[in-house]
Short mmCIF file of C-alpha atoms in Angstrom, two decimals:
data_model
loop_
_atom_site.label_atom_id
_atom_site.label_comp_id
_atom_site.label_asym_id
_atom_site.label_seq_id
_atom_site.Cartn_x
_atom_site.Cartn_y
_atom_site.Cartn_z
CA MET O 431 84.02 -103.15 117.86
CA SER O 432 87.56 -102.57 119.07
CA ARG O 433 88.17 -101.06 122.49
CA PRO O 434 89.94 -97.72 123.05
CA PRO O 435 93.62 -98.24 123.93
CA ARG O 436 93.10 -96.90 127.46
CA ALA O 437 90.33 -99.43 128.15
CA ARG O 438 92.35 -102.47 127.13
CA PRO O 439 94.58 -102.77 130.24
CA LEU O 440 91.55 -102.50 132.53
CA HIS O 441 89.66 -105.06 130.47
CA ALA O 442 92.64 -107.43 130.54
CA LEU O 443 92.91 -107.02 134.32
CA ARG O 444 89.23 -107.76 134.83
CA SER O 445 89.43 -110.81 132.56
CA GLY O 446 92.48 -112.06 134.45
CA VAL O 447 90.81 -111.63 137.83
CA ALA O 448 87.66 -113.37 136.58
CA ALA O 449 89.69 -116.28 135.20
CA VAL O 450 91.53 -116.69 138.51
CA LEU O 451 88.31 -116.58 140.54
CA VAL O 452 86.62 -119.13 138.29
CA GLY O 453 89.74 -121.30 138.37
CA VAL O 454 89.97 -121.24 142.17
CA VAL O 455 86.32 -122.13 142.64
CA ALA O 456 86.53 -124.88 140.00
CA THR O 457 89.66 -126.29 141.65
CA ALA O 458 87.95 -126.39 145.04
CA ALA O 459 84.83 -128.00 143.56
CA ALA O 460 86.85 -130.67 141.74
CA TRP O 461 88.77 -131.41 144.96
CA TYR O 462 85.54 -131.66 146.99
CA ARG O 463 83.81 -133.96 144.53
CA LEU O 464 86.58 -136.56 144.81
CA GLY O 465 86.07 -137.29 148.49
CA PRO O 466 88.85 -137.87 151.06
CA LEU O 467 89.76 -141.50 150.33
CA THR O 468 89.78 -141.01 146.55
CA ARG O 469 92.14 -138.05 146.99
CA ALA O 470 94.39 -140.16 149.21
CA THR O 471 94.68 -143.08 146.75
CA VAL O 472 97.12 -143.36 143.86
CA TRP O 473 95.47 -144.43 140.60
CA ALA O 474 96.79 -146.66 137.79
CA GLU O 475 99.66 -145.13 135.78
CA ASP O 476 100.33 -142.54 138.49
CA GLY O 477 101.80 -145.37 140.54
CA GLY O 478 102.74 -147.52 137.54
CA PRO O 479 104.56 -146.49 134.34
CA PHE O 480 104.65 -142.76 135.12
CA PHE O 481 106.05 -143.44 138.60
CA ARG O 482 108.59 -146.01 137.41
CA ASP O 483 109.73 -143.87 134.47
CA ARG O 484 110.29 -140.91 136.77
CA LEU O 485 112.34 -143.09 139.14
CA ALA O 486 114.40 -144.62 136.35
CA ALA O 487 114.96 -141.65 134.04
CA GLY O 488 114.44 -138.52 136.11
CA VAL O 489 112.75 -135.38 134.83
CA ASP O 490 114.74 -135.00 131.61
CA GLY O 491 114.39 -138.62 130.57
CA SER O 492 110.72 -139.11 131.39
CA LEU O 493 109.04 -135.86 130.37
CA LEU O 494 108.63 -136.73 126.68
CA ARG O 495 108.87 -140.50 126.98
CA PRO O 496 106.07 -142.17 124.97
CA TYR O 497 103.55 -144.36 126.71
CA ALA O 498 100.67 -146.27 125.08
CA GLY O 499 101.63 -144.82 121.71
CA TYR O 500 101.67 -141.11 122.46
CA LEU O 501 103.17 -138.34 124.60
CA HIS O 502 101.79 -137.33 128.02
CA LEU O 503 103.50 -134.04 128.81
CA LEU O 504 101.10 -132.69 131.42
CA PRO O 505 100.70 -135.94 133.41
CA ARG O 506 104.50 -136.29 133.46
CA LEU O 507 104.82 -132.75 134.82
CA VAL O 508 102.26 -133.52 137.51
CA VAL O 509 104.17 -136.65 138.52
CA ASP O 510 107.37 -134.58 138.67
CA LEU O 511 105.59 -132.28 141.11
CA GLY O 512 104.61 -135.32 143.15
CA PHE O 513 108.28 -136.30 143.42
CA ALA O 514 109.21 -132.76 144.46
CA ARG O 515 107.04 -133.15 147.57
CA PRO O 516 107.52 -135.67 150.42
CA ILE O 517 106.70 -139.04 148.93
CA GLU O 518 104.10 -139.84 151.58
CA GLN O 519 102.12 -136.90 150.19
CA TYR O 520 102.35 -138.18 146.62
CA ALA O 521 98.66 -139.14 146.29
CA VAL O 522 97.21 -135.86 147.56
CA THR O 523 99.81 -133.88 145.61
CA ILE O 524 98.78 -135.56 142.36
CA ALA O 525 95.08 -135.14 143.12
CA GLY O 526 95.53 -131.50 144.06
CA ALA O 527 97.65 -130.67 141.01
CA CYS O 528 95.13 -132.32 138.70
CA CYS O 529 92.30 -130.34 140.26
CA VAL O 530 94.32 -127.16 139.67
CA VAL O 531 94.70 -128.12 136.00
CA VAL O 532 90.93 -128.56 135.72
CA GLY O 533 90.57 -125.16 137.37
CA VAL O 534 92.87 -123.66 134.74
CA VAL O 535 90.74 -125.26 132.01
CA ALA O 536 87.59 -123.77 133.53
CA GLY O 537 89.15 -120.32 133.91
CA ALA O 538 90.46 -120.35 130.35
CA VAL O 539 87.10 -121.39 128.90
CA PHE O 540 85.36 -118.65 130.90
CA VAL O 541 87.60 -116.00 129.31
CA LEU O 542 87.84 -117.45 125.81
CA ALA O 543 84.08 -117.99 125.43
CA ARG O 544 83.31 -114.33 126.13
CA ASP O 545 82.66 -113.36 122.50
CA LEU O 546 80.20 -116.21 121.93
CA VAL O 547 78.61 -116.20 125.39
CA PRO O 548 78.43 -112.57 126.55
CA SER O 549 76.26 -113.41 129.59
CA TRP O 550 78.63 -114.24 132.43
CA PRO O 551 76.23 -116.57 134.32
CA LEU O 552 75.77 -118.70 131.21
CA ARG O 553 79.51 -118.59 130.59
CA LEU O 554 80.06 -119.77 134.15
CA VAL O 555 77.84 -122.79 133.51
CA LEU O 556 79.90 -123.51 130.37
CA ALA O 557 83.22 -123.10 132.16
CA ALA O 558 82.10 -125.41 134.97
CA VAL O 559 81.45 -128.34 132.62
CA PRO O 560 84.76 -130.19 133.29
CA VAL O 561 84.00 -130.06 137.01
CA THR O 562 80.24 -130.60 137.17
CA VAL O 563 79.48 -133.33 134.61
CA PRO O 564 78.19 -136.14 136.85
CA VAL O 565 80.46 -138.98 135.69
CA VAL O 566 83.75 -137.03 135.75
CA PRO O 567 84.89 -137.94 139.30
CA TYR O 568 84.27 -141.67 138.85
CA GLU O 569 87.61 -142.21 137.10
CA ILE O 570 89.10 -139.28 135.21
CA SER O 571 89.23 -136.52 137.83
CA GLY O 572 92.06 -136.06 140.31
CA ASN O 573 94.66 -138.30 138.68
CA ALA O 574 97.39 -137.71 136.12
CA ALA O 575 96.60 -140.87 134.16
CA ASN O 576 93.34 -139.35 132.87
CA LEU O 577 94.30 -135.70 132.83
CA HIS O 578 94.56 -135.79 129.03
CA TRP O 579 90.78 -136.02 128.63
CA PHE O 580 90.31 -132.48 129.94
CA MET O 581 92.45 -131.14 127.12
CA LEU O 582 89.63 -132.06 124.74
CA VAL O 583 87.35 -129.57 126.49
CA LEU O 584 89.96 -126.82 126.37
CA VAL O 585 91.41 -126.97 122.85
CA PRO O 586 88.26 -126.03 120.88
CA TRP O 587 88.41 -122.65 122.63
CA LEU O 588 92.17 -122.30 122.28
CA PHE O 589 92.19 -123.11 118.57
CA ALA O 590 89.28 -120.80 117.71
CA ALA O 591 90.38 -117.88 119.89
CA ARG O 592 90.55 -114.50 118.14
CA VAL O 593 92.89 -112.72 120.54
CA ARG O 594 93.48 -108.98 120.60
CA THR O 595 97.04 -108.81 121.95
CA TRP O 596 100.32 -110.59 121.32
CA TRP O 597 100.56 -111.46 125.02
CA ALA O 598 97.29 -113.32 124.77
CA ALA O 599 98.45 -114.99 121.54
CA GLY O 600 101.60 -116.24 123.29
CA SER O 601 99.69 -117.50 126.32
CA ILE O 602 97.22 -119.42 124.17
CA ALA O 603 100.07 -120.90 122.12
CA VAL O 604 101.72 -122.22 125.31
CA LEU O 605 98.47 -123.75 126.52
CA ALA O 606 97.86 -125.32 123.11
CA LEU O 607 101.40 -126.73 122.98
CA VAL O 608 100.95 -128.41 126.36
CA ALA O 609 97.46 -129.67 125.47
CA VAL O 610 98.46 -131.25 122.15
CA LEU O 611 101.61 -132.77 123.67
CA THR O 612 99.30 -134.36 126.23
CA GLU O 613 96.45 -135.69 124.07
CA PRO O 614 96.76 -136.48 120.34
CA GLN O 615 92.99 -136.44 119.83
CA THR O 616 93.11 -132.69 120.29
CA LEU O 617 94.16 -132.63 116.63
CA LEU O 618 90.57 -133.53 115.74
CA PHE O 619 89.74 -129.89 116.52
CA ALA O 620 92.54 -128.45 114.37
CA PRO O 621 90.06 -127.18 111.71
CA LEU O 622 88.92 -124.62 114.30
CA LEU O 623 92.22 -122.82 113.70
CA LEU O 624 90.54 -121.46 110.57
CA VAL O 625 88.14 -119.56 112.82
CA ALA O 626 91.07 -117.73 114.40
CA TRP O 627 92.36 -116.67 110.96
CA TRP O 628 89.19 -116.11 108.95
CA GLY O 629 88.04 -112.62 108.03
CA ARG O 630 90.50 -110.62 110.11
CA ALA O 631 92.78 -107.75 109.20
CA ARG O 632 96.33 -108.82 108.37
CA VAL O 633 97.98 -107.80 111.67
CA ALA O 634 95.09 -109.09 113.80
CA GLY O 635 95.02 -112.33 111.84
CA LEU O 636 98.71 -112.88 112.41
CA ARG O 637 98.00 -113.23 116.13
CA ALA O 638 96.68 -116.68 115.26
CA LEU O 639 100.15 -117.66 114.05
CA PRO O 640 101.64 -118.64 117.46
CA VAL O 641 98.85 -121.09 118.29
CA THR O 642 98.92 -122.48 114.76
CA LEU O 643 102.65 -123.13 114.94
CA ALA O 644 102.27 -124.67 118.39
CA VAL O 645 99.62 -127.08 117.11
CA ILE O 646 101.73 -128.00 114.06
CA VAL O 647 104.88 -128.68 116.11
CA ALA O 648 103.14 -130.56 118.91
CA GLY O 649 100.88 -132.40 116.48
CA ALA O 650 103.88 -133.53 114.42
CA ALA O 651 105.53 -134.83 117.57
CA GLN O 652 102.42 -136.84 118.47
CA VAL O 653 102.05 -138.24 114.95
CA VAL O 654 105.71 -139.30 114.82
CA THR O 655 105.38 -140.89 118.25
CA ALA O 656 102.25 -142.78 117.21
CA LEU O 657 103.95 -144.09 114.06
CA THR O 658 107.15 -145.17 115.79
CA THR O 659 105.87 -146.46 119.13
CA GLU O 660 104.09 -149.72 119.76
CA ARG O 661 100.72 -149.67 121.53
CA ALA O 662 99.91 -152.45 123.96
CA SER O 663 96.16 -151.94 123.49
CA ARG O 664 94.55 -153.98 120.74
CA PRO O 665 92.41 -151.99 118.28
CA GLY O 666 88.71 -152.60 118.49
CA HIS O 667 86.18 -153.51 115.81
CA PRO O 668 82.95 -151.97 117.11
CA THR O 669 79.70 -152.41 115.27
CA VAL O 670 77.35 -149.54 114.56
CA GLY O 671 75.23 -150.85 117.43
CA ASP O 672 78.19 -150.77 119.80
CA VAL O 673 78.89 -147.14 118.93
CA GLY O 674 75.27 -145.94 118.81
CA ARG O 675 73.73 -147.80 121.73
CA GLY O 676 76.90 -147.38 123.72
CA TYR O 677 76.77 -143.62 123.20
CA LEU O 678 73.19 -143.51 124.47
CA LEU O 679 73.90 -145.64 127.53
CA GLN O 680 77.25 -144.08 128.46
CA PRO O 681 78.09 -140.48 127.36
CA LEU O 682 74.48 -139.33 126.92
CA ALA O 683 73.41 -140.95 130.18
CA GLY O 684 76.57 -139.77 131.95
CA ALA O 685 75.83 -136.18 131.00
CA TRP O 686 72.90 -136.13 133.44
CA THR O 687 73.61 -138.86 136.03
CA ARG O 688 76.61 -140.60 137.54
CA TYR O 689 74.55 -143.79 137.79
CA VAL O 690 74.51 -144.68 134.10
CA GLY O 691 73.32 -148.19 134.90
CA THR O 692 70.02 -146.78 136.12
CA VAL O 693 69.44 -145.35 132.65
CA ALA O 694 69.85 -148.83 131.19
CA ALA O 695 67.33 -150.06 133.78
CA ALA O 696 64.88 -147.34 132.73
CA VAL O 697 65.32 -148.26 129.07
CA ASP O 698 64.73 -151.90 129.93
CA ARG O 699 61.49 -151.03 131.70
CA HIS O 700 60.08 -148.23 129.55
CA GLY O 701 61.73 -148.64 126.17
CA ALA O 702 64.13 -146.63 124.02
CA VAL O 703 62.08 -143.43 124.43
CA VAL O 704 64.04 -142.83 127.66
CA VAL O 705 67.18 -142.02 125.67
CA LEU O 706 65.73 -141.12 122.28
CA LEU O 707 63.69 -138.21 123.64
CA PRO O 708 66.80 -136.45 125.03
CA VAL O 709 68.54 -137.08 121.70
CA VAL O 710 65.71 -135.36 119.83
CA VAL O 711 65.84 -132.39 122.23
CA VAL O 712 69.63 -132.07 121.90
CA LEU O 713 69.42 -132.27 118.11
CA ALA O 714 66.70 -129.61 118.06
CA LEU O 715 68.77 -127.39 120.33
CA VAL O 716 71.90 -127.74 118.21
CA ALA O 717 69.98 -127.30 114.94
CA ALA O 718 68.31 -124.11 116.21
CA ALA O 719 71.66 -122.68 117.31
CA LEU O 720 73.11 -123.48 113.89
CA VAL O 721 70.25 -121.57 112.25
CA VAL O 722 70.17 -118.39 114.34
CA GLY O 723 73.75 -118.20 115.62
CA GLY O 724 76.65 -116.36 114.06
CA TRP O 725 79.17 -118.29 111.99
CA ARG O 726 81.65 -118.57 114.85
CA ALA O 727 78.98 -119.90 117.20
CA ARG O 728 77.89 -122.38 114.54
CA ALA O 729 81.43 -123.65 114.09
CA GLN O 730 81.94 -124.05 117.82
CA VAL O 731 78.62 -125.77 118.52
CA LEU O 732 79.18 -128.15 115.62
CA ALA O 733 82.75 -128.91 116.72
CA LEU O 734 81.73 -129.70 120.29
CA ALA O 735 78.70 -131.80 119.35
CA ALA O 736 80.46 -133.72 116.59
CA GLY O 737 83.57 -134.01 118.73
CA SER O 738 81.57 -135.80 121.41
CA VAL O 739 80.53 -138.51 118.95
CA VAL O 740 83.91 -138.73 117.21
CA VAL O 741 85.89 -139.03 120.46
CA TRP O 742 83.57 -141.82 121.63
CA THR O 743 83.85 -143.65 118.32
CA ALA O 744 87.63 -143.23 118.19
CA ALA O 745 87.95 -144.70 121.68
CA LEU O 746 86.10 -147.85 120.65
CA VAL O 747 88.10 -148.18 117.43
CA ALA O 748 91.48 -147.64 119.11
CA ASN O 749 90.85 -149.83 122.16
CA ALA O 750 89.14 -153.20 122.10
CA SER O 751 88.80 -152.99 125.88
CA ALA O 752 86.64 -149.87 125.53
CA ASP O 753 83.90 -151.72 123.66
CA GLY O 754 81.31 -152.97 126.13
CA GLY O 755 79.42 -154.90 123.48
CA TRP O 756 76.41 -152.62 123.70
CA GLY O 757 75.24 -153.65 120.24
CA GLU O 758 75.40 -157.41 120.91
CA GLN O 759 73.81 -157.70 124.35
CA PRO O 760 70.33 -156.86 125.61
CA VAL O 761 70.04 -153.58 127.47
CA ALA O 762 69.29 -155.49 130.68
CA ALA O 763 72.93 -156.61 130.70
CA PHE O 764 74.00 -153.03 131.44
CA VAL O 765 71.76 -152.41 134.42
CA GLY O 766 74.08 -151.29 137.20
CA ALA O 767 77.05 -150.84 134.84
CA PRO O 768 79.53 -148.10 135.86
CA PRO O 769 80.59 -145.23 133.58
CA THR O 770 83.78 -145.55 131.56
CA ARG O 771 86.51 -142.97 131.24
CA TYR O 772 85.78 -142.73 127.52
CA ALA O 773 82.18 -141.83 128.33
CA ALA O 774 83.31 -139.03 130.65
CA ALA O 775 85.29 -137.26 127.92
CA SER O 776 82.46 -137.54 125.43
CA ALA O 777 79.89 -136.43 128.02
CA MET O 778 81.88 -133.28 128.76
CA LEU O 779 81.94 -132.32 125.09
CA LEU O 780 78.24 -133.07 124.71
CA THR O 781 77.36 -130.96 127.74
CA ALA O 782 79.54 -128.09 126.50
CA ALA O 783 77.75 -128.23 123.14
CA VAL O 784 74.35 -128.14 124.86
CA VAL O 785 75.29 -125.18 127.07
CA LEU O 786 76.78 -123.21 124.18
CA ALA O 787 73.80 -123.89 121.93
CA ALA O 788 71.41 -122.92 124.73
CA SER O 789 73.38 -119.73 125.35
CA VAL O 790 72.99 -118.78 121.69
CA LEU O 791 69.23 -119.30 121.84
CA VAL O 792 68.61 -117.30 125.03
CA ASP O 793 70.76 -114.31 124.07
CA ARG O 794 69.45 -112.62 120.93
CA ARG O 795 72.52 -110.38 120.85
CA THR O 796 74.38 -113.36 119.38
CA TRP O 797 71.81 -114.03 116.65
CA VAL O 798 72.52 -113.40 113.00
CA ARG O 799 68.83 -113.59 112.23
CA GLY O 800 67.66 -111.27 114.96
CA GLU O 801 64.41 -110.46 113.18
CA ALA O 802 62.73 -113.76 114.05
CA SER O 803 59.07 -113.51 115.02
CA ARG O 804 58.36 -112.96 118.67
CA PRO O 805 56.68 -116.37 119.17
CA ALA O 806 59.68 -118.09 117.57
CA ALA O 807 62.10 -116.10 119.72
CA VAL O 808 60.15 -116.98 122.87
CA ALA O 809 60.06 -120.66 121.93
CA LEU O 810 63.78 -120.79 121.21
CA GLY O 811 64.56 -118.93 124.42
CA ALA O 812 62.40 -121.34 126.41
CA LEU O 813 64.20 -124.31 124.83
CA GLY O 814 67.55 -122.79 125.71
CA TRP O 815 66.63 -122.02 129.32
CA ALA O 816 65.18 -125.51 129.75
CA ALA O 817 68.46 -127.02 128.56
CA VAL O 818 70.47 -124.83 130.95
CA ALA O 819 68.15 -125.80 133.80
CA VAL O 820 68.67 -129.52 133.10
CA VAL O 821 72.47 -129.10 133.02
CA VAL O 822 72.46 -127.12 136.28
CA ALA O 823 70.09 -129.58 137.95
CA ALA O 824 72.26 -132.53 136.93
CA ALA O 825 75.32 -130.75 138.33
CA VAL O 826 73.62 -129.94 141.65
CA LEU O 827 72.27 -133.47 142.11
CA ALA O 828 75.73 -134.93 141.49
CA ALA O 829 77.71 -132.32 143.43
CA ALA O 830 78.40 -134.43 146.52
CA PRO O 831 81.26 -136.98 146.49
CA GLY O 832 80.12 -140.37 145.29
CA VAL O 833 81.52 -143.78 144.46
CA THR O 834 84.71 -143.68 142.37
CA GLN O 835 87.29 -146.17 141.17
CA ARG O 836 89.38 -145.17 144.19
CA SER O 837 86.74 -144.73 146.87
CA GLY O 838 87.75 -148.11 148.35
CA GLY O 839 91.40 -147.09 148.71
CA PRO O 840 94.05 -148.16 149.51
CA ALA O 841 95.25 -144.88 150.99
CA TRP O 842 98.86 -144.14 150.05
CA ARG O 843 100.23 -142.22 153.03
CA PRO O 844 99.69 -144.82 155.80
CA GLN O 845 101.44 -147.45 153.67
CA VAL O 846 104.49 -145.28 153.10
CA GLU O 847 104.75 -144.11 156.71
CA SER O 848 104.48 -147.66 157.99
CA GLN O 849 107.59 -148.55 155.98
CA VAL O 850 109.83 -145.92 157.59
CA PRO O 851 111.23 -148.17 160.39
CA GLY O 852 112.13 -150.91 157.92
CA CYS O 853 113.80 -148.42 155.59
CA ARG O 854 115.87 -147.02 158.46
CA THR O 855 117.14 -150.55 159.01
CA ASP O 856 118.02 -150.98 155.31
CA PRO O 857 118.21 -147.56 153.58
CA SER O 858 119.32 -149.16 150.32
CA GLY O 859 116.25 -151.40 150.07
CA VAL O 860 112.86 -150.95 148.42
CA VAL O 861 109.32 -151.27 149.75
CA HIS O 862 106.01 -152.10 148.14
CA ALA O 863 102.89 -149.93 148.19
CA LYS O 864 99.46 -150.83 146.87
CA THR O 865 97.67 -148.52 144.47
CA ALA O 866 94.31 -148.76 142.75
CA PRO O 867 94.27 -151.12 140.96
CA TRP O 868 97.97 -152.06 140.84
CA GLY O 869 101.00 -151.56 143.05
CA THR O 870 104.48 -150.09 142.95
CA THR O 871 107.90 -150.27 144.59
CA ILE O 872 109.50 -147.28 146.27
CA PRO O 873 113.22 -146.91 147.05
CA CYS O 874 113.84 -146.50 150.77
CA GLY O 875 115.87 -143.38 150.05
CA LEU O 876 112.67 -141.78 148.77
CA VAL O 877 110.66 -143.03 151.75
CA LEU O 878 113.14 -141.63 154.24
CA GLY O 879 113.55 -138.30 152.46
CA ASP O 880 114.93 -135.81 154.99
CA ARG O 881 114.05 -137.96 158.00
#
């Protein structure tokens, strides 16, 4: 049902305010979950290739420079922001900017999921997924190097959005352009563009044109880059066991605990039922949502659930280093193992699929087959609420800052400030700063700044 013209501005204002509130809270939560030393430490490419490229080529020359076989627009923009601030604040600037991006993702999902998840508390749980999934802070949160993973949570909602105004169409197109120019795997969700076009009046359907064009242009740029740029990473050759057992011990486990190694320990003690039972429950949840949900809900649940498996598999195929050999070694070998960044992305998609499917089951307004028997409706509702309760419980138990790849430092700011006297002696020189896990050189002119 379309809204009266007079109601649309008020509705847009309320949606905008809600998105901002959700984004602010999500940003603060992401920042808190990192912990002080993690926020103060520069990670990997943020102090490596991205940092060096920005020094050597400036903004214009580094923004669309390929790295590892694809474009990284958003991380490059974040690094540019880091250079715009005093260099001793580089680490916290990067961490803060990345948390803001995650907040934007959460706010956008909260607004875009409105049609499929009318209940705002359930939609809030869905929007919070990129912040609350237990394994997210371990490596991918708060740094530009892994910012691209969050685009995979956002684009299913951008691509399938059925917007009501041209302003909204333009905004979604911009977000999609940035997302696809940041992560080429976002193209896996391109079929969802059909949802934005399907079954709409001609003028309304044309509002899907901006996002479609954005995906085509950005996707073409990523494909050309991939075909013309060499990747340093060797492709992997995972077995079915590597993919399957790895998925159970990493993304599935990481969706409910940050300590994925303890899941391997439980499997070693009690058998495969520890991970197979949750798989059966998730499959039942998704299958039920596919039966009773509307066609748009079905498409979205299927895209998120399948996307979780496909993204995990693609990571193992594209990167030999991503394959932990889960199919070749006994499960006891993975007791105490940490989560991987590839598991975090897949876990976010899996959790989003679970929350969306659960939302469909508990809200009969979204059902196509609303005439189900009362016992069946009660059973499906109970299954949905149980799934939501597990997701919320996992988020609460993992809310406090924990061990991350950067929780041991080294903090960036003290290193830079300690180099100021030496740089005053030789302003044309360079100094070295340690990062996790590498290091970088900084021109003294940058260290001195306006001092």
